[in-house]
Amino acid sequence: MPELNDLVRQGASVARVAEYLDGLTHEERLRALSITTRAVQRTLYNAASASPPLTLDFFVPGGTPPRVAVHHKGRNSLPLPPPLRVFEKRFAAPEDGSARLFGYNEGLTRAWIGPGYFVAVPTAGNAAWQERGAIVIDYFQVPDGPVPDGWPNVVPNSQGLQSVVYAGTRDFMRRVSKDVSIGAAFKGEKALDHYFTLCREPRGG
């Protein structure tokens, strides 16, 4: 069986990559994603422009009650020690029923730089943003309503060390497979050439 890195480097279509990932167990998917390089993530993000657009229910499946968290395991391409490249983005639908999701970043770095709260919204209506992905994780916004029990206190991304990492940032998301998405980070309107994969945890995971 080929590795994900090999498939992407060989120019496989995103449909072929999706077929490969969907044929793996959840743990196998996480292992495959855990060794992707920045170059592979960049190529995969570009290939994923051919995927069907993401919707909010990719991140929080329909039928999930408000304020119930859905975890997505992440792996980024930043030049950090391997343990610090691993994180989770946790999403939840708000109580007000609006077309958005609340979320934050969980991982080893949270104790140092904070939770990095965000609001995820569709990019429809902004042509430049739509080209980057159908959903944007927007750190210019933080939740303005109740979040799930047990989540850290909501703080603005202008506060403390968060301002270095999250302030002024947006992540544009594309679909890779049934459970996997990929994001590209932008500072304002400038592409940072940094990417990350997310893999949705099974229900109850």
JSON list of C-alpha atoms in Angstrom, two decimals:
[
{"chain": "A", "resi": 1, "resn": "MET", "atom": "CA", "xyz": [0.00, 0.00, 0.00]},
{"chain": "A", "resi": 2, "resn": "PRO", "atom": "CA", "xyz": [1.49, 3.41, -0.95]},
{"chain": "A", "resi": 3, "resn": "GLU", "atom": "CA", "xyz": [2.06, 6.06, 1.68]},
{"chain": "A", "resi": 4, "resn": "LEU", "atom": "CA", "xyz": [0.08, 9.28, 1.61]},
{"chain": "A", "resi": 5, "resn": "ASN", "atom": "CA", "xyz": [3.29, 11.23, 0.99]},
{"chain": "A", "resi": 6, "resn": "ASP", "atom": "CA", "xyz": [4.04, 9.08, -2.06]},
{"chain": "A", "resi": 7, "resn": "LEU", "atom": "CA", "xyz": [0.55, 9.50, -3.50]},
{"chain": "A", "resi": 8, "resn": "VAL", "atom": "CA", "xyz": [0.66, 13.28, -3.20]},
{"chain": "A", "resi": 9, "resn": "ARG", "atom": "CA", "xyz": [4.20, 13.57, -4.57]},
{"chain": "A", "resi": 10, "resn": "GLN", "atom": "CA", "xyz": [3.20, 11.43, -7.55]},
{"chain": "A", "resi": 11, "resn": "GLY", "atom": "CA", "xyz": [0.45, 13.92, -8.39]},
{"chain": "A", "resi": 12, "resn": "ALA", "atom": "CA", "xyz": [-2.53, 11.80, -7.38]},
{"chain": "A", "resi": 13, "resn": "SER", "atom": "CA", "xyz": [-5.87, 13.54, -7.66]},
{"chain": "A", "resi": 14, "resn": "VAL", "atom": "CA", "xyz": [-7.61, 14.57, -4.47]},
{"chain": "A", "resi": 15, "resn": "ALA", "atom": "CA", "xyz": [-10.28, 11.97, -5.31]},
{"chain": "A", "resi": 16, "resn": "ARG", "atom": "CA", "xyz": [-7.59, 9.26, -5.28]},
{"chain": "A", "resi": 17, "resn": "VAL", "atom": "CA", "xyz": [-6.20, 10.61, -1.99]},
{"chain": "A", "resi": 18, "resn": "ALA", "atom": "CA", "xyz": [-9.72, 10.59, -0.52]},
{"chain": "A", "resi": 19, "resn": "GLU", "atom": "CA", "xyz": [-10.21, 6.98, -1.62]},
{"chain": "A", "resi": 20, "resn": "TYR", "atom": "CA", "xyz": [-6.95, 6.02, 0.06]},
{"chain": "A", "resi": 21, "resn": "LEU", "atom": "CA", "xyz": [-7.71, 7.84, 3.33]},
{"chain": "A", "resi": 22, "resn": "ASP", "atom": "CA", "xyz": [-11.30, 6.60, 3.49]},
{"chain": "A", "resi": 23, "resn": "GLY", "atom": "CA", "xyz": [-10.00, 3.05, 3.21]},
{"chain": "A", "resi": 24, "resn": "LEU", "atom": "CA", "xyz": [-7.92, 3.38, 6.39]},
{"chain": "A", "resi": 25, "resn": "THR", "atom": "CA", "xyz": [-8.96, 3.03, 9.99]},
{"chain": "A", "resi": 26, "resn": "HIS", "atom": "CA", "xyz": [-9.03, 6.21, 12.06]},
{"chain": "A", "resi": 27, "resn": "GLU", "atom": "CA", "xyz": [-5.69, 5.38, 13.68]},
{"chain": "A", "resi": 28, "resn": "GLU", "atom": "CA", "xyz": [-4.14, 4.56, 10.31]},
{"chain": "A", "resi": 29, "resn": "ARG", "atom": "CA", "xyz": [-5.34, 7.91, 8.95]},
{"chain": "A", "resi": 30, "resn": "LEU", "atom": "CA", "xyz": [-3.74, 9.74, 11.86]},
{"chain": "A", "resi": 31, "resn": "ARG", "atom": "CA", "xyz": [-0.46, 7.92, 11.27]},
{"chain": "A", "resi": 32, "resn": "ALA", "atom": "CA", "xyz": [-0.55, 8.71, 7.55]},
{"chain": "A", "resi": 33, "resn": "LEU", "atom": "CA", "xyz": [-1.17, 12.40, 8.24]},
{"chain": "A", "resi": 34, "resn": "SER", "atom": "CA", "xyz": [1.45, 12.56, 11.01]},
{"chain": "A", "resi": 35, "resn": "ILE", "atom": "CA", "xyz": [4.38, 12.30, 8.60]},
{"chain": "A", "resi": 36, "resn": "THR", "atom": "CA", "xyz": [3.22, 14.73, 5.92]},
{"chain": "A", "resi": 37, "resn": "THR", "atom": "CA", "xyz": [5.81, 17.37, 5.11]},
{"chain": "A", "resi": 38, "resn": "ARG", "atom": "CA", "xyz": [5.16, 21.02, 4.45]},
{"chain": "A", "resi": 39, "resn": "ALA", "atom": "CA", "xyz": [5.69, 20.45, 0.72]},
{"chain": "A", "resi": 40, "resn": "VAL", "atom": "CA", "xyz": [3.20, 17.58, 0.73]},
{"chain": "A", "resi": 41, "resn": "GLN", "atom": "CA", "xyz": [0.66, 19.63, 2.67]},
{"chain": "A", "resi": 42, "resn": "ARG", "atom": "CA", "xyz": [1.09, 22.52, 0.23]},
{"chain": "A", "resi": 43, "resn": "THR", "atom": "CA", "xyz": [0.54, 20.20, -2.74]},
{"chain": "A", "resi": 44, "resn": "LEU", "atom": "CA", "xyz": [-2.44, 18.57, -1.06]},
{"chain": "A", "resi": 45, "resn": "TYR", "atom": "CA", "xyz": [-4.04, 21.93, -0.27]},
{"chain": "A", "resi": 46, "resn": "ASN", "atom": "CA", "xyz": [-3.69, 22.96, -3.91]},
{"chain": "A", "resi": 47, "resn": "ALA", "atom": "CA", "xyz": [-5.09, 19.63, -5.12]},
{"chain": "A", "resi": 48, "resn": "ALA", "atom": "CA", "xyz": [-8.02, 19.96, -2.73]},
{"chain": "A", "resi": 49, "resn": "SER", "atom": "CA", "xyz": [-9.31, 22.94, -4.71]},
{"chain": "A", "resi": 50, "resn": "ALA", "atom": "CA", "xyz": [-10.99, 20.26, -6.85]},
{"chain": "A", "resi": 51, "resn": "SER", "atom": "CA", "xyz": [-12.89, 18.77, -3.89]},
{"chain": "A", "resi": 52, "resn": "PRO", "atom": "CA", "xyz": [-16.55, 19.51, -3.15]},
{"chain": "A", "resi": 53, "resn": "PRO", "atom": "CA", "xyz": [-16.80, 22.61, -0.96]},
{"chain": "A", "resi": 54, "resn": "LEU", "atom": "CA", "xyz": [-16.82, 22.12, 2.79]},
{"chain": "A", "resi": 55, "resn": "THR", "atom": "CA", "xyz": [-19.84, 23.02, 4.89]},
{"chain": "A", "resi": 56, "resn": "LEU", "atom": "CA", "xyz": [-20.07, 23.68, 8.60]},
{"chain": "A", "resi": 57, "resn": "ASP", "atom": "CA", "xyz": [-21.54, 20.25, 9.24]},
{"chain": "A", "resi": 58, "resn": "PHE", "atom": "CA", "xyz": [-18.26, 18.69, 8.12]},
{"chain": "A", "resi": 59, "resn": "PHE", "atom": "CA", "xyz": [-16.77, 20.04, 11.34]},
{"chain": "A", "resi": 60, "resn": "VAL", "atom": "CA", "xyz": [-19.84, 19.55, 13.54]},
{"chain": "A", "resi": 61, "resn": "PRO", "atom": "CA", "xyz": [-22.11, 16.90, 11.99]},
{"chain": "A", "resi": 62, "resn": "GLY", "atom": "CA", "xyz": [-25.80, 17.59, 11.73]},
{"chain": "A", "resi": 63, "resn": "GLY", "atom": "CA", "xyz": [-27.73, 16.45, 14.77]},
{"chain": "A", "resi": 64, "resn": "THR", "atom": "CA", "xyz": [-24.97, 17.37, 17.20]},
{"chain": "A", "resi": 65, "resn": "PRO", "atom": "CA", "xyz": [-26.57, 19.47, 19.96]},
{"chain": "A", "resi": 66, "resn": "PRO", "atom": "CA", "xyz": [-25.33, 23.03, 20.55]},
{"chain": "A", "resi": 67, "resn": "ARG", "atom": "CA", "xyz": [-22.34, 23.35, 22.86]},
{"chain": "A", "resi": 68, "resn": "VAL", "atom": "CA", "xyz": [-21.26, 19.74, 22.29]},
{"chain": "A", "resi": 69, "resn": "ALA", "atom": "CA", "xyz": [-17.65, 19.63, 21.13]},
{"chain": "A", "resi": 70, "resn": "VAL", "atom": "CA", "xyz": [-16.39, 17.76, 18.09]},
{"chain": "A", "resi": 71, "resn": "HIS", "atom": "CA", "xyz": [-12.63, 17.22, 18.06]},
{"chain": "A", "resi": 72, "resn": "HIS", "atom": "CA", "xyz": [-10.42, 17.29, 14.97]},
{"chain": "A", "resi": 73, "resn": "LYS", "atom": "CA", "xyz": [-6.86, 16.03, 15.37]},
{"chain": "A", "resi": 74, "resn": "GLY", "atom": "CA", "xyz": [-4.39, 18.39, 13.73]},
{"chain": "A", "resi": 75, "resn": "ARG", "atom": "CA", "xyz": [-0.85, 18.30, 12.43]},
{"chain": "A", "resi": 76, "resn": "ASN", "atom": "CA", "xyz": [0.82, 21.46, 11.15]},
{"chain": "A", "resi": 77, "resn": "SER", "atom": "CA", "xyz": [3.88, 22.22, 9.04]},
{"chain": "A", "resi": 78, "resn": "LEU", "atom": "CA", "xyz": [5.50, 24.80, 11.31]},
{"chain": "A", "resi": 79, "resn": "PRO", "atom": "CA", "xyz": [9.26, 24.45, 12.02]},
{"chain": "A", "resi": 80, "resn": "LEU", "atom": "CA", "xyz": [8.72, 23.12, 15.55]},
{"chain": "A", "resi": 81, "resn": "PRO", "atom": "CA", "xyz": [9.72, 19.96, 17.43]},
{"chain": "A", "resi": 82, "resn": "PRO", "atom": "CA", "xyz": [7.37, 17.14, 16.34]},
{"chain": "A", "resi": 83, "resn": "PRO", "atom": "CA", "xyz": [5.33, 17.05, 19.60]},
{"chain": "A", "resi": 84, "resn": "LEU", "atom": "CA", "xyz": [4.48, 20.73, 19.14]},
{"chain": "A", "resi": 85, "resn": "ARG", "atom": "CA", "xyz": [3.16, 20.18, 15.62]},
{"chain": "A", "resi": 86, "resn": "VAL", "atom": "CA", "xyz": [0.31, 18.08, 16.98]},
{"chain": "A", "resi": 87, "resn": "PHE", "atom": "CA", "xyz": [-2.86, 19.77, 18.25]},
{"chain": "A", "resi": 88, "resn": "GLU", "atom": "CA", "xyz": [-6.63, 19.65, 18.16]},
{"chain": "A", "resi": 89, "resn": "LYS", "atom": "CA", "xyz": [-9.16, 22.10, 16.87]},
{"chain": "A", "resi": 90, "resn": "ARG", "atom": "CA", "xyz": [-12.36, 21.70, 18.84]},
{"chain": "A", "resi": 91, "resn": "PHE", "atom": "CA", "xyz": [-15.60, 22.92, 17.33]},
{"chain": "A", "resi": 92, "resn": "ALA", "atom": "CA", "xyz": [-19.14, 23.38, 18.65]},
{"chain": "A", "resi": 93, "resn": "ALA", "atom": "CA", "xyz": [-22.36, 24.86, 17.34]},
{"chain": "A", "resi": 94, "resn": "PRO", "atom": "CA", "xyz": [-23.58, 27.96, 19.23]},
{"chain": "A", "resi": 95, "resn": "GLU", "atom": "CA", "xyz": [-26.84, 28.05, 21.12]},
{"chain": "A", "resi": 96, "resn": "ASP", "atom": "CA", "xyz": [-28.31, 30.78, 18.91]},
{"chain": "A", "resi": 97, "resn": "GLY", "atom": "CA", "xyz": [-28.53, 28.50, 15.86]},
{"chain": "A", "resi": 98, "resn": "SER", "atom": "CA", "xyz": [-26.54, 30.89, 13.65]},
{"chain": "A", "resi": 99, "resn": "ALA", "atom": "CA", "xyz": [-24.55, 29.64, 10.65]},
{"chain": "A", "resi": 100, "resn": "ARG", "atom": "CA", "xyz": [-21.18, 29.57, 12.39]},
{"chain": "A", "resi": 101, "resn": "LEU", "atom": "CA", "xyz": [-19.15, 27.46, 14.79]},
{"chain": "A", "resi": 102, "resn": "PHE", "atom": "CA", "xyz": [-17.20, 28.36, 17.91]},
{"chain": "A", "resi": 103, "resn": "GLY", "atom": "CA", "xyz": [-13.84, 26.76, 18.51]},
{"chain": "A", "resi": 104, "resn": "TYR", "atom": "CA", "xyz": [-10.38, 26.83, 20.02]},
{"chain": "A", "resi": 105, "resn": "ASN", "atom": "CA", "xyz": [-6.99, 25.11, 19.79]},
{"chain": "A", "resi": 106, "resn": "GLU", "atom": "CA", "xyz": [-5.99, 22.44, 22.28]},
{"chain": "A", "resi": 107, "resn": "GLY", "atom": "CA", "xyz": [-2.45, 21.11, 22.65]},
{"chain": "A", "resi": 108, "resn": "LEU", "atom": "CA", "xyz": [0.84, 21.37, 24.48]},
{"chain": "A", "resi": 109, "resn": "THR", "atom": "CA", "xyz": [1.23, 25.03, 23.54]},
{"chain": "A", "resi": 110, "resn": "ARG", "atom": "CA", "xyz": [-2.07, 26.18, 25.08]},
{"chain": "A", "resi": 111, "resn": "ALA", "atom": "CA", "xyz": [-0.46, 26.63, 28.51]},
{"chain": "A", "resi": 112, "resn": "TRP", "atom": "CA", "xyz": [2.01, 29.11, 26.99]},
{"chain": "A", "resi": 113, "resn": "ILE", "atom": "CA", "xyz": [0.12, 30.96, 24.29]},
{"chain": "A", "resi": 114, "resn": "GLY", "atom": "CA", "xyz": [-3.53, 30.50, 25.22]},
{"chain": "A", "resi": 115, "resn": "PRO", "atom": "CA", "xyz": [-6.48, 28.77, 23.58]},
{"chain": "A", "resi": 116, "resn": "GLY", "atom": "CA", "xyz": [-6.59, 30.65, 20.29]},
{"chain": "A", "resi": 117, "resn": "TYR", "atom": "CA", "xyz": [-10.36, 30.99, 20.12]},
{"chain": "A", "resi": 118, "resn": "PHE", "atom": "CA", "xyz": [-12.00, 31.44, 16.71]},
{"chain": "A", "resi": 119, "resn": "VAL", "atom": "CA", "xyz": [-15.30, 31.52, 14.87]},
{"chain": "A", "resi": 120, "resn": "ALA", "atom": "CA", "xyz": [-15.67, 29.37, 11.74]},
{"chain": "A", "resi": 121, "resn": "VAL", "atom": "CA", "xyz": [-17.96, 30.70, 9.02]},
{"chain": "A", "resi": 122, "resn": "PRO", "atom": "CA", "xyz": [-18.68, 30.07, 5.31]},
{"chain": "A", "resi": 123, "resn": "THR", "atom": "CA", "xyz": [-16.76, 32.23, 2.85]},
{"chain": "A", "resi": 124, "resn": "ALA", "atom": "CA", "xyz": [-19.69, 32.52, 0.42]},
{"chain": "A", "resi": 125, "resn": "GLY", "atom": "CA", "xyz": [-20.11, 36.10, -0.75]},
{"chain": "A", "resi": 126, "resn": "ASN", "atom": "CA", "xyz": [-16.39, 36.93, -0.67]},
{"chain": "A", "resi": 127, "resn": "ALA", "atom": "CA", "xyz": [-14.96, 35.84, -4.03]},
{"chain": "A", "resi": 128, "resn": "ALA", "atom": "CA", "xyz": [-11.31, 36.04, -2.98]},
{"chain": "A", "resi": 129, "resn": "TRP", "atom": "CA", "xyz": [-11.96, 33.99, 0.15]},
{"chain": "A", "resi": 130, "resn": "GLN", "atom": "CA", "xyz": [-14.08, 31.42, -1.66]},
{"chain": "A", "resi": 131, "resn": "GLU", "atom": "CA", "xyz": [-11.13, 30.60, -3.90]},
{"chain": "A", "resi": 132, "resn": "ARG", "atom": "CA", "xyz": [-9.10, 29.72, -0.79]},
{"chain": "A", "resi": 133, "resn": "GLY", "atom": "CA", "xyz": [-11.74, 27.48, 0.74]},
{"chain": "A", "resi": 134, "resn": "ALA", "atom": "CA", "xyz": [-15.45, 27.31, 1.54]},
{"chain": "A", "resi": 135, "resn": "ILE", "atom": "CA", "xyz": [-14.97, 27.65, 5.32]},
{"chain": "A", "resi": 136, "resn": "VAL", "atom": "CA", "xyz": [-12.71, 30.09, 7.12]},
{"chain": "A", "resi": 137, "resn": "ILE", "atom": "CA", "xyz": [-11.50, 29.70, 10.69]},
{"chain": "A", "resi": 138, "resn": "ASP", "atom": "CA", "xyz": [-11.40, 33.34, 11.70]},
{"chain": "A", "resi": 139, "resn": "TYR", "atom": "CA", "xyz": [-9.23, 34.44, 14.62]},
{"chain": "A", "resi": 140, "resn": "PHE", "atom": "CA", "xyz": [-10.39, 38.03, 14.19]},
{"chain": "A", "resi": 141, "resn": "GLN", "atom": "CA", "xyz": [-13.53, 36.77, 15.93]},
{"chain": "A", "resi": 142, "resn": "VAL", "atom": "CA", "xyz": [-14.00, 34.93, 19.21]},
{"chain": "A", "resi": 143, "resn": "PRO", "atom": "CA", "xyz": [-17.19, 33.36, 20.59]},
{"chain": "A", "resi": 144, "resn": "ASP", "atom": "CA", "xyz": [-19.74, 35.88, 21.81]},
{"chain": "A", "resi": 145, "resn": "GLY", "atom": "CA", "xyz": [-22.00, 33.30, 23.45]},
{"chain": "A", "resi": 146, "resn": "PRO", "atom": "CA", "xyz": [-21.75, 30.27, 25.73]},
{"chain": "A", "resi": 147, "resn": "VAL", "atom": "CA", "xyz": [-19.17, 27.60, 24.83]},
{"chain": "A", "resi": 148, "resn": "PRO", "atom": "CA", "xyz": [-19.10, 23.93, 25.92]},
{"chain": "A", "resi": 149, "resn": "ASP", "atom": "CA", "xyz": [-18.58, 23.16, 29.59]},
{"chain": "A", "resi": 150, "resn": "GLY", "atom": "CA", "xyz": [-14.94, 22.51, 30.33]},
{"chain": "A", "resi": 151, "resn": "TRP", "atom": "CA", "xyz": [-13.56, 24.74, 27.60]},
{"chain": "A", "resi": 152, "resn": "PRO", "atom": "CA", "xyz": [-11.08, 27.40, 28.75]},
{"chain": "A", "resi": 153, "resn": "ASN", "atom": "CA", "xyz": [-12.16, 30.96, 29.37]},
{"chain": "A", "resi": 154, "resn": "VAL", "atom": "CA", "xyz": [-12.76, 32.91, 26.18]},
{"chain": "A", "resi": 155, "resn": "VAL", "atom": "CA", "xyz": [-10.14, 35.61, 25.73]},
{"chain": "A", "resi": 156, "resn": "PRO", "atom": "CA", "xyz": [-9.40, 37.87, 22.73]},
{"chain": "A", "resi": 157, "resn": "ASN", "atom": "CA", "xyz": [-6.48, 36.92, 20.52]},
{"chain": "A", "resi": 158, "resn": "SER", "atom": "CA", "xyz": [-4.93, 40.32, 21.15]},
{"chain": "A", "resi": 159, "resn": "GLN", "atom": "CA", "xyz": [-4.15, 39.21, 24.70]},
{"chain": "A", "resi": 160, "resn": "GLY", "atom": "CA", "xyz": [-0.70, 37.92, 25.73]},
{"chain": "A", "resi": 161, "resn": "LEU", "atom": "CA", "xyz": [1.37, 35.62, 23.52]},
{"chain": "A", "resi": 162, "resn": "GLN", "atom": "CA", "xyz": [-1.74, 34.75, 21.53]},
{"chain": "A", "resi": 163, "resn": "SER", "atom": "CA", "xyz": [-1.23, 38.03, 19.72]},
{"chain": "A", "resi": 164, "resn": "VAL", "atom": "CA", "xyz": [1.94, 36.64, 18.11]},
{"chain": "A", "resi": 165, "resn": "VAL", "atom": "CA", "xyz": [0.33, 33.42, 16.87]},
{"chain": "A", "resi": 166, "resn": "TYR", "atom": "CA", "xyz": [-3.36, 34.03, 16.33]},
{"chain": "A", "resi": 167, "resn": "ALA", "atom": "CA", "xyz": [-4.10, 37.75, 16.11]},
{"chain": "A", "resi": 168, "resn": "GLY", "atom": "CA", "xyz": [-4.92, 38.84, 12.58]},
{"chain": "A", "resi": 169, "resn": "THR", "atom": "CA", "xyz": [-4.94, 35.27, 11.28]},
{"chain": "A", "resi": 170, "resn": "ARG", "atom": "CA", "xyz": [-7.44, 33.27, 9.24]},
{"chain": "A", "resi": 171, "resn": "ASP", "atom": "CA", "xyz": [-7.24, 29.62, 8.17]},
{"chain": "A", "resi": 172, "resn": "PHE", "atom": "CA", "xyz": [-8.98, 28.69, 4.92]},
{"chain": "A", "resi": 173, "resn": "MET", "atom": "CA", "xyz": [-10.22, 25.11, 4.80]},
{"chain": "A", "resi": 174, "resn": "ARG", "atom": "CA", "xyz": [-10.65, 22.61, 1.97]},
{"chain": "A", "resi": 175, "resn": "ARG", "atom": "CA", "xyz": [-12.05, 19.06, 1.97]},
{"chain": "A", "resi": 176, "resn": "VAL", "atom": "CA", "xyz": [-9.65, 16.16, 1.43]},
{"chain": "A", "resi": 177, "resn": "SER", "atom": "CA", "xyz": [-11.77, 13.13, 2.32]},
{"chain": "A", "resi": 178, "resn": "LYS", "atom": "CA", "xyz": [-14.77, 12.05, 4.38]},
{"chain": "A", "resi": 179, "resn": "ASP", "atom": "CA", "xyz": [-13.00, 12.90, 7.66]},
{"chain": "A", "resi": 180, "resn": "VAL", "atom": "CA", "xyz": [-9.93, 14.91, 6.62]},
{"chain": "A", "resi": 181, "resn": "SER", "atom": "CA", "xyz": [-9.59, 18.57, 5.74]},
{"chain": "A", "resi": 182, "resn": "ILE", "atom": "CA", "xyz": [-6.61, 20.80, 5.09]},
{"chain": "A", "resi": 183, "resn": "GLY", "atom": "CA", "xyz": [-6.06, 24.45, 5.91]},
{"chain": "A", "resi": 184, "resn": "ALA", "atom": "CA", "xyz": [-3.82, 27.27, 4.73]},
{"chain": "A", "resi": 185, "resn": "ALA", "atom": "CA", "xyz": [-2.94, 30.09, 7.11]},
{"chain": "A", "resi": 186, "resn": "PHE", "atom": "CA", "xyz": [-3.20, 33.75, 6.15]},
{"chain": "A", "resi": 187, "resn": "LYS", "atom": "CA", "xyz": [-2.13, 36.82, 8.12]},
{"chain": "A", "resi": 188, "resn": "GLY", "atom": "CA", "xyz": [-4.65, 39.38, 7.05]},
{"chain": "A", "resi": 189, "resn": "GLU", "atom": "CA", "xyz": [-4.73, 38.83, 3.28]},
{"chain": "A", "resi": 190, "resn": "LYS", "atom": "CA", "xyz": [-1.16, 37.51, 3.04]},
{"chain": "A", "resi": 191, "resn": "ALA", "atom": "CA", "xyz": [-0.61, 33.78, 2.55]},
{"chain": "A", "resi": 192, "resn": "LEU", "atom": "CA", "xyz": [1.91, 32.45, 5.10]},
{"chain": "A", "resi": 193, "resn": "ASP", "atom": "CA", "xyz": [2.74, 29.24, 3.20]},
{"chain": "A", "resi": 194, "resn": "HIS", "atom": "CA", "xyz": [1.92, 27.25, 6.34]},
{"chain": "A", "resi": 195, "resn": "TYR", "atom": "CA", "xyz": [-0.57, 24.40, 6.26]},
{"chain": "A", "resi": 196, "resn": "PHE", "atom": "CA", "xyz": [-2.18, 21.84, 8.55]},
{"chain": "A", "resi": 197, "resn": "THR", "atom": "CA", "xyz": [-4.33, 18.76, 8.28]},
{"chain": "A", "resi": 198, "resn": "LEU", "atom": "CA", "xyz": [-7.36, 17.99, 10.44]},
{"chain": "A", "resi": 199, "resn": "CYS", "atom": "CA", "xyz": [-8.93, 14.58, 11.00]},
{"chain": "A", "resi": 200, "resn": "ARG", "atom": "CA", "xyz": [-12.32, 14.43, 12.65]},
{"chain": "A", "resi": 201, "resn": "GLU", "atom": "CA", "xyz": [-12.54, 12.16, 15.65]},
{"chain": "A", "resi": 202, "resn": "PRO", "atom": "CA", "xyz": [-15.26, 9.47, 15.63]},
{"chain": "A", "resi": 203, "resn": "ARG", "atom": "CA", "xyz": [-18.41, 10.25, 17.60]},
{"chain": "A", "resi": 204, "resn": "GLY", "atom": "CA", "xyz": [-17.53, 9.94, 21.26]},
{"chain": "A", "resi": 205, "resn": "GLY", "atom": "CA", "xyz": [-13.80, 10.26, 20.46]}
]
